[in-house]
Coordinates of C-alpha atoms in Angstrom, one line a residue:
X33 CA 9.0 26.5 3.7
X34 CA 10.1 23.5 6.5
X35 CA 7.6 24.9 8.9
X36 CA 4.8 25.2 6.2
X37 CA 5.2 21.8 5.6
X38 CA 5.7 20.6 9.2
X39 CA 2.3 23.0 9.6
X40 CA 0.0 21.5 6.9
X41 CA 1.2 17.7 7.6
X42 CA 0.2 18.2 10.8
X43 CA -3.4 19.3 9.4
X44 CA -3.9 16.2 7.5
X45 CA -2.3 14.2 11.2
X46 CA -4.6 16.3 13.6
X47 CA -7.6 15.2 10.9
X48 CA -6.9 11.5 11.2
X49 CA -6.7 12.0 15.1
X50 CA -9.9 13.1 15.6
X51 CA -11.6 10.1 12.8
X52 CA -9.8 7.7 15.7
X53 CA -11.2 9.6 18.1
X54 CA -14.6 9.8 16.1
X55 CA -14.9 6.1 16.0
X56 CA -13.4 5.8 19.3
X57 CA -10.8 3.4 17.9
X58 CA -7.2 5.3 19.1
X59 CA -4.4 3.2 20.8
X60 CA -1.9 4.0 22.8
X61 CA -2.5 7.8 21.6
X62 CA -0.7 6.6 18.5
X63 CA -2.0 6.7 14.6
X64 CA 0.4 3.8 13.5
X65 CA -0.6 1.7 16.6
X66 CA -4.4 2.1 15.8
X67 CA -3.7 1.5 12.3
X68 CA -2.2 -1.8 12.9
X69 CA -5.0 -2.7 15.3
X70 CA -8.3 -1.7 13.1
X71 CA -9.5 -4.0 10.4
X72 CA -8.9 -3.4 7.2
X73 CA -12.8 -1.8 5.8
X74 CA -12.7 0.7 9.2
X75 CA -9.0 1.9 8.4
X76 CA -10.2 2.9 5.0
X77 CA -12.9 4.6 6.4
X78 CA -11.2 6.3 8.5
X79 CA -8.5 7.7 5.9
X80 CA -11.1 8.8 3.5
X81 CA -13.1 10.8 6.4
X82 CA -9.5 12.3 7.4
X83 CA -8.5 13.5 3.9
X84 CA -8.1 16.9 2.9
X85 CA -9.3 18.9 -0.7
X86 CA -7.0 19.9 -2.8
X87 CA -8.7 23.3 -2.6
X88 CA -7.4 23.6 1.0
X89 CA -4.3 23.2 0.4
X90 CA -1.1 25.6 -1.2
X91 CA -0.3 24.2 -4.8
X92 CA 3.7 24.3 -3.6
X93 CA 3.4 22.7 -0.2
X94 CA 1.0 19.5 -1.9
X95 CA 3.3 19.3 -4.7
X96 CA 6.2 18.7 -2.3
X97 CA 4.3 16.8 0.3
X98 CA 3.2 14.7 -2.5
X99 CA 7.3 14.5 -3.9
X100 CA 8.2 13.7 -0.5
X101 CA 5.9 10.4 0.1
X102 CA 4.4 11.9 3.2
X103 CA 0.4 12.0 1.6
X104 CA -1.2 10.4 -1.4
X105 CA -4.1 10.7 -3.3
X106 CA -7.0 9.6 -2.2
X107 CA -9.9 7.6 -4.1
X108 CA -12.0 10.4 -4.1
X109 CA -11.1 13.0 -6.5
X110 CA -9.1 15.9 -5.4
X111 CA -8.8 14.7 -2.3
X112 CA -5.5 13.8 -0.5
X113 CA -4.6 11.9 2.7
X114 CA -1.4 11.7 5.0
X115 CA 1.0 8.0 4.6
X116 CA 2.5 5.8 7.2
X117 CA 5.6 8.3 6.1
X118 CA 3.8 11.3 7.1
X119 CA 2.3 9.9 10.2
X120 CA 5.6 8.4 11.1
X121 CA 7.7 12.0 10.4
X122 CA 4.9 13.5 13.4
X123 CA 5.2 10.3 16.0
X124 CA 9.0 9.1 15.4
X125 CA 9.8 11.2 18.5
X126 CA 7.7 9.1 20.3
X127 CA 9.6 6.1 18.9
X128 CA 9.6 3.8 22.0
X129 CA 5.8 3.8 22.1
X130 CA 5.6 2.0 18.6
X131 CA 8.3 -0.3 19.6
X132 CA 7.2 -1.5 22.7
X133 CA 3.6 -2.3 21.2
X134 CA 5.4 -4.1 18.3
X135 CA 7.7 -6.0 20.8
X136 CA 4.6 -7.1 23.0
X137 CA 2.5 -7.9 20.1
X138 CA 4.5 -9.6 17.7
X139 CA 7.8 -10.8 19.6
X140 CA 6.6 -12.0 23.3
X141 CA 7.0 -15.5 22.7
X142 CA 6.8 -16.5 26.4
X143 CA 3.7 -16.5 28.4
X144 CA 5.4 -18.4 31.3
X145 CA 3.4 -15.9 33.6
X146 CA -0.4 -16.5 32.5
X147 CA -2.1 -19.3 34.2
X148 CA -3.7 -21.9 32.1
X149 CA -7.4 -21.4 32.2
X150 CA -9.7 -24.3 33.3
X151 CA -11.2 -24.6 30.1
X152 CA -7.4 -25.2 29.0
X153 CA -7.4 -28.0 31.8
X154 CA -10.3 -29.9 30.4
X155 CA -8.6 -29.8 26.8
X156 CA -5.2 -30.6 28.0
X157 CA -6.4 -33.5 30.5
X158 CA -8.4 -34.9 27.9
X159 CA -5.9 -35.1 25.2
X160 CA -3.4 -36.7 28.0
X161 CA -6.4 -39.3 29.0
X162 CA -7.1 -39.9 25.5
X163 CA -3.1 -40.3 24.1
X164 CA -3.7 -37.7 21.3
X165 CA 0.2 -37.8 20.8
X166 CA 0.9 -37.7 17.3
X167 CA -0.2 -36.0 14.3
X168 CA -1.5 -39.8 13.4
X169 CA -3.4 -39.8 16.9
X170 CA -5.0 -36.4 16.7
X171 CA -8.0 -34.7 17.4
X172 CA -9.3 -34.8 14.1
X173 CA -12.0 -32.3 13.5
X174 CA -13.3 -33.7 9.8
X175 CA -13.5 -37.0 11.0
X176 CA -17.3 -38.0 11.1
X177 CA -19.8 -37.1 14.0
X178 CA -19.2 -40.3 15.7
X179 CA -15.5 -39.6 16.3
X180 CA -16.5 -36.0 17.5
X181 CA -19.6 -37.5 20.2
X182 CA -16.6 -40.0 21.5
X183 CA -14.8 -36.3 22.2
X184 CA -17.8 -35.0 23.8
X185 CA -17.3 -38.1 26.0
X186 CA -14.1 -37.6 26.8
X187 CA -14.2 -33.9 27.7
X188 CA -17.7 -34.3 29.5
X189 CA -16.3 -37.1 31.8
X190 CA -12.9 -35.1 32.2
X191 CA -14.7 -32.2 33.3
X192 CA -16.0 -34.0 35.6
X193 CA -13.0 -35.8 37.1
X194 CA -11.0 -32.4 37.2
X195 CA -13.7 -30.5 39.1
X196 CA -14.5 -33.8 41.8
X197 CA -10.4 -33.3 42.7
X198 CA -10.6 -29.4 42.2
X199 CA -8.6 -28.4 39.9
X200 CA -11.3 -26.6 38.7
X201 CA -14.0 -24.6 39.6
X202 CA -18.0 -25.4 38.3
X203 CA -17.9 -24.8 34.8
X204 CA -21.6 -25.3 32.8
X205 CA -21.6 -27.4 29.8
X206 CA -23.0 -24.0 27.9
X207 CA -19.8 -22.3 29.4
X208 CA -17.3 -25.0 28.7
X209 CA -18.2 -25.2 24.1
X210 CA -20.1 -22.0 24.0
X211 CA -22.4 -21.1 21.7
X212 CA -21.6 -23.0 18.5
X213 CA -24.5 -22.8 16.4
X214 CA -24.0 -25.5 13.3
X215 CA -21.0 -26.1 13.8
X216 CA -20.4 -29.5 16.4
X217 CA -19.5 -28.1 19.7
X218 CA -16.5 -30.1 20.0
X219 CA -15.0 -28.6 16.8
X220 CA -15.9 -25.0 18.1
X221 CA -14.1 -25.7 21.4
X222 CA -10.5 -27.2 20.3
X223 CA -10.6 -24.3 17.5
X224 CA -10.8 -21.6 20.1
X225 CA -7.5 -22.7 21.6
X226 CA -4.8 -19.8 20.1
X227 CA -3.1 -19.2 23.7
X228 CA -2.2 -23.1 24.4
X229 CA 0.7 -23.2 22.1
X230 CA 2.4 -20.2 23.8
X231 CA 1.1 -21.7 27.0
X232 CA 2.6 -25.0 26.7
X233 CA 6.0 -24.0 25.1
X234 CA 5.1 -25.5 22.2
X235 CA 3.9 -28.7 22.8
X236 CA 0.1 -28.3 21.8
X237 CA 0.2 -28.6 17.8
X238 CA -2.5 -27.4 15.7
X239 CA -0.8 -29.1 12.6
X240 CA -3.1 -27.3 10.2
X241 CA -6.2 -29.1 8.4
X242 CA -8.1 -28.8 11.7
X243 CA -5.7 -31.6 13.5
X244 CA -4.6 -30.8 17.1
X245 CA -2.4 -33.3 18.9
X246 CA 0.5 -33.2 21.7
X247 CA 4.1 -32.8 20.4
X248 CA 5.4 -35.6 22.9
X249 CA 7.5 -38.1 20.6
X250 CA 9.9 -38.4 18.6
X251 CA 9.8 -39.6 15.1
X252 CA 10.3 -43.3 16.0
X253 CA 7.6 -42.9 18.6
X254 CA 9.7 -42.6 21.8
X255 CA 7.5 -40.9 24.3
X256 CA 9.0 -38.2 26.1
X257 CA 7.7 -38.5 29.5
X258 CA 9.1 -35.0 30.7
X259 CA 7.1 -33.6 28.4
X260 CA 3.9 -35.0 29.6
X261 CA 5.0 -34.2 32.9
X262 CA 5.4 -30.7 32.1
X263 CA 1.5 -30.5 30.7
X264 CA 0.8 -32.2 33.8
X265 CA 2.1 -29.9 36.0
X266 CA 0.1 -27.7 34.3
X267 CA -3.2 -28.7 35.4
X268 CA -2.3 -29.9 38.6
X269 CA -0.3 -27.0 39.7
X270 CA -2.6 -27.0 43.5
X271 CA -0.1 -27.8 46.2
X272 CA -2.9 -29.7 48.0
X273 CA -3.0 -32.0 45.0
X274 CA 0.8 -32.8 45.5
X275 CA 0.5 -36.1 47.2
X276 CA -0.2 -40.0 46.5
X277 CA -3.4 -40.1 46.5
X278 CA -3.7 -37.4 43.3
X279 CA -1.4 -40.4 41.4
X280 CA -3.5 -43.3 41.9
X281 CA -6.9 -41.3 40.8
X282 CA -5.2 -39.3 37.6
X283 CA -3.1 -42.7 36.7
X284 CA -6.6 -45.3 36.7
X285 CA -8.8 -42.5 35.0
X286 CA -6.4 -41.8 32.4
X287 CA -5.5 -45.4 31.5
X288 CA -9.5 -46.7 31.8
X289 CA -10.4 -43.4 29.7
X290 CA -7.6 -44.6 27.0
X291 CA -8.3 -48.4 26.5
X292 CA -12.3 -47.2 26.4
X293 CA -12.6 -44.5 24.2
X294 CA -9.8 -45.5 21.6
X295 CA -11.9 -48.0 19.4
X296 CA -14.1 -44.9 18.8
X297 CA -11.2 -42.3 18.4
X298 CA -9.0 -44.1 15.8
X299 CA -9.0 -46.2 12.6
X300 CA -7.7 -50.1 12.4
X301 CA -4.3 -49.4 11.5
X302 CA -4.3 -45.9 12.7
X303 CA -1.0 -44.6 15.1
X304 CA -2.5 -44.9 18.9
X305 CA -0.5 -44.7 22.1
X306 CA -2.8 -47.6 23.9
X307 CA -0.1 -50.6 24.7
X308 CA 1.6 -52.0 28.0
X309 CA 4.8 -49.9 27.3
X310 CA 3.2 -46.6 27.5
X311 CA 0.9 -46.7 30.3
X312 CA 4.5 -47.2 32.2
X313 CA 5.6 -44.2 31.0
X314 CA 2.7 -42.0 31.5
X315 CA 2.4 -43.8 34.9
X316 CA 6.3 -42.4 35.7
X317 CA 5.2 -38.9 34.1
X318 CA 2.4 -38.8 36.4
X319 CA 4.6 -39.6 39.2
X320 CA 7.0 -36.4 38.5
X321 CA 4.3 -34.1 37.3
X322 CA 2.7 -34.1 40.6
X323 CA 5.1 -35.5 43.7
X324 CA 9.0 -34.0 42.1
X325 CA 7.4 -30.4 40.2

């Protein structure tokens, strides 16, 4: 009876198989993998292409296959398709496969090894030059189109700055905010930033209702400077930028950017970093960032 069962499950498995195969979306040579990688309207097609009549199958063995949790009934009558039990009873040898994929995809929390992309630069660099370091002193996507035109300056003029030291290579204006169609092309840049969090260990915040900002204070507004410093090193991680001269250019563009720009950026009243007291102490993170890292 075992081996009848183990023989017809693997029917219905084989079946599924081959609709992967068929749509040429199999991962890893693994059914629960592909499953978890497929969105939701394909995966349904794919289990109703796989399922079996009930014609096909011994009254005995689809009663107990049925008892057993390892298929189900499909939505189509008289039809009947193999569970994440039944797939799991065929690929649990092959256990290690299905953990590593779930340890990579859902519990690697470090991405100390990937580079930060030049694209990442600009956004970073400008956020730095522009002292968005507080949920209060964010990039605020819903603020109005004259907010979002003072970011285009700001990243433009960045871009700019980063590629005359290079720290970057050339990067076109059509390549830098891609193709955004109604949507403002600032909006469709910062939004397009899932990787920086990981990136930065945490220190890029998309608060939610389309805010992004720099987690860099403390709730009484204390700057951490060894946290800009860290971001910093970052962009300017070039050992031919590691000398004097890199200071003096990064410290005047980010402090002239800051006192420019900030009228445009944020409200009368509105949190901003813009004083005497923490130009010194982006001045000092600076100084670490690119002479002590």
């Amino acid at each position: 009876m075992e081996k009848e069962l183990i023989y017809i499950l693997r029917k219905f498995y084989d079946k599924l198989m081959q609709s992967f195969l068929y749509e040429k979306k199999l991962k890893n040579n693994s059914i629960l993998i592909s499953m978890m990688e497929v969105k939701s309207n394909i995966r349904y097609r794919i289990l109703m292409d796989a399922s079996i009549s009930i014609y096909e199958l011994p009254k005995t063995i689809l009663d107990t296959l049925l008892n057993r949790g390892l298929i189900a009934e499909s939505d189509e009558p008289d039809r009947f398709f193999i569970t994440a039990k039944g797939v799991w009873a065929i690929e649990k040898s092959n256990e290690d496969t299905l953990v590593k994929f779930i340890n990579n995809k859902f519990f690697n929390v470090s991405q100390n090894n990937k580079k930060i992309s030049d694209k990442e630069k600009i956004i970073l660099f400008s956020m730095i030059s522009a002292r968005t370091f507080s949920p209060d002193s964010s990039i605020d996507l819903k603020k109005d189109h004259y907010t979002l035109d003072a970011w285009i300056r700001i990243i433009d003029s960045t871009s700019k700055k980063l590629l005359e030291m290079g720290v970057i290579k050339e990067i076109t204006l059509s390549n830098l905010y891609g193709k955004s169609g109604n949507e403002h092309k600032v909006s469709h840049l910062i939004r397009h930033t899932d990787a920086l969090p990981k990136k930065t260990k945490g220190l890029f915040m998309a608060a939610g209702n389309q805010k992004y900002y720099l987690n860099v204070t403390s709730n009484d507004r204390y700057l951490h400077k060894e946290k800009i410093s860290y971001i910093l090193s970052l962009i300017f991680d070039d050992e031919n930028l590691k000398k004097y001269e890199t200071i003096i250019e990064v410290e005047s563009f980010c402090k002239e950017l800051a006192y420019q720009e900030a009228p445009f950026l944020f409200n009368i009243g509105e949190d901003n970093f813009t004083s005497h007291e923490y130009d010194d102490i982006i001045t000092e993170a600076i100084n670490e960032s690119i002479l002590l890292r």
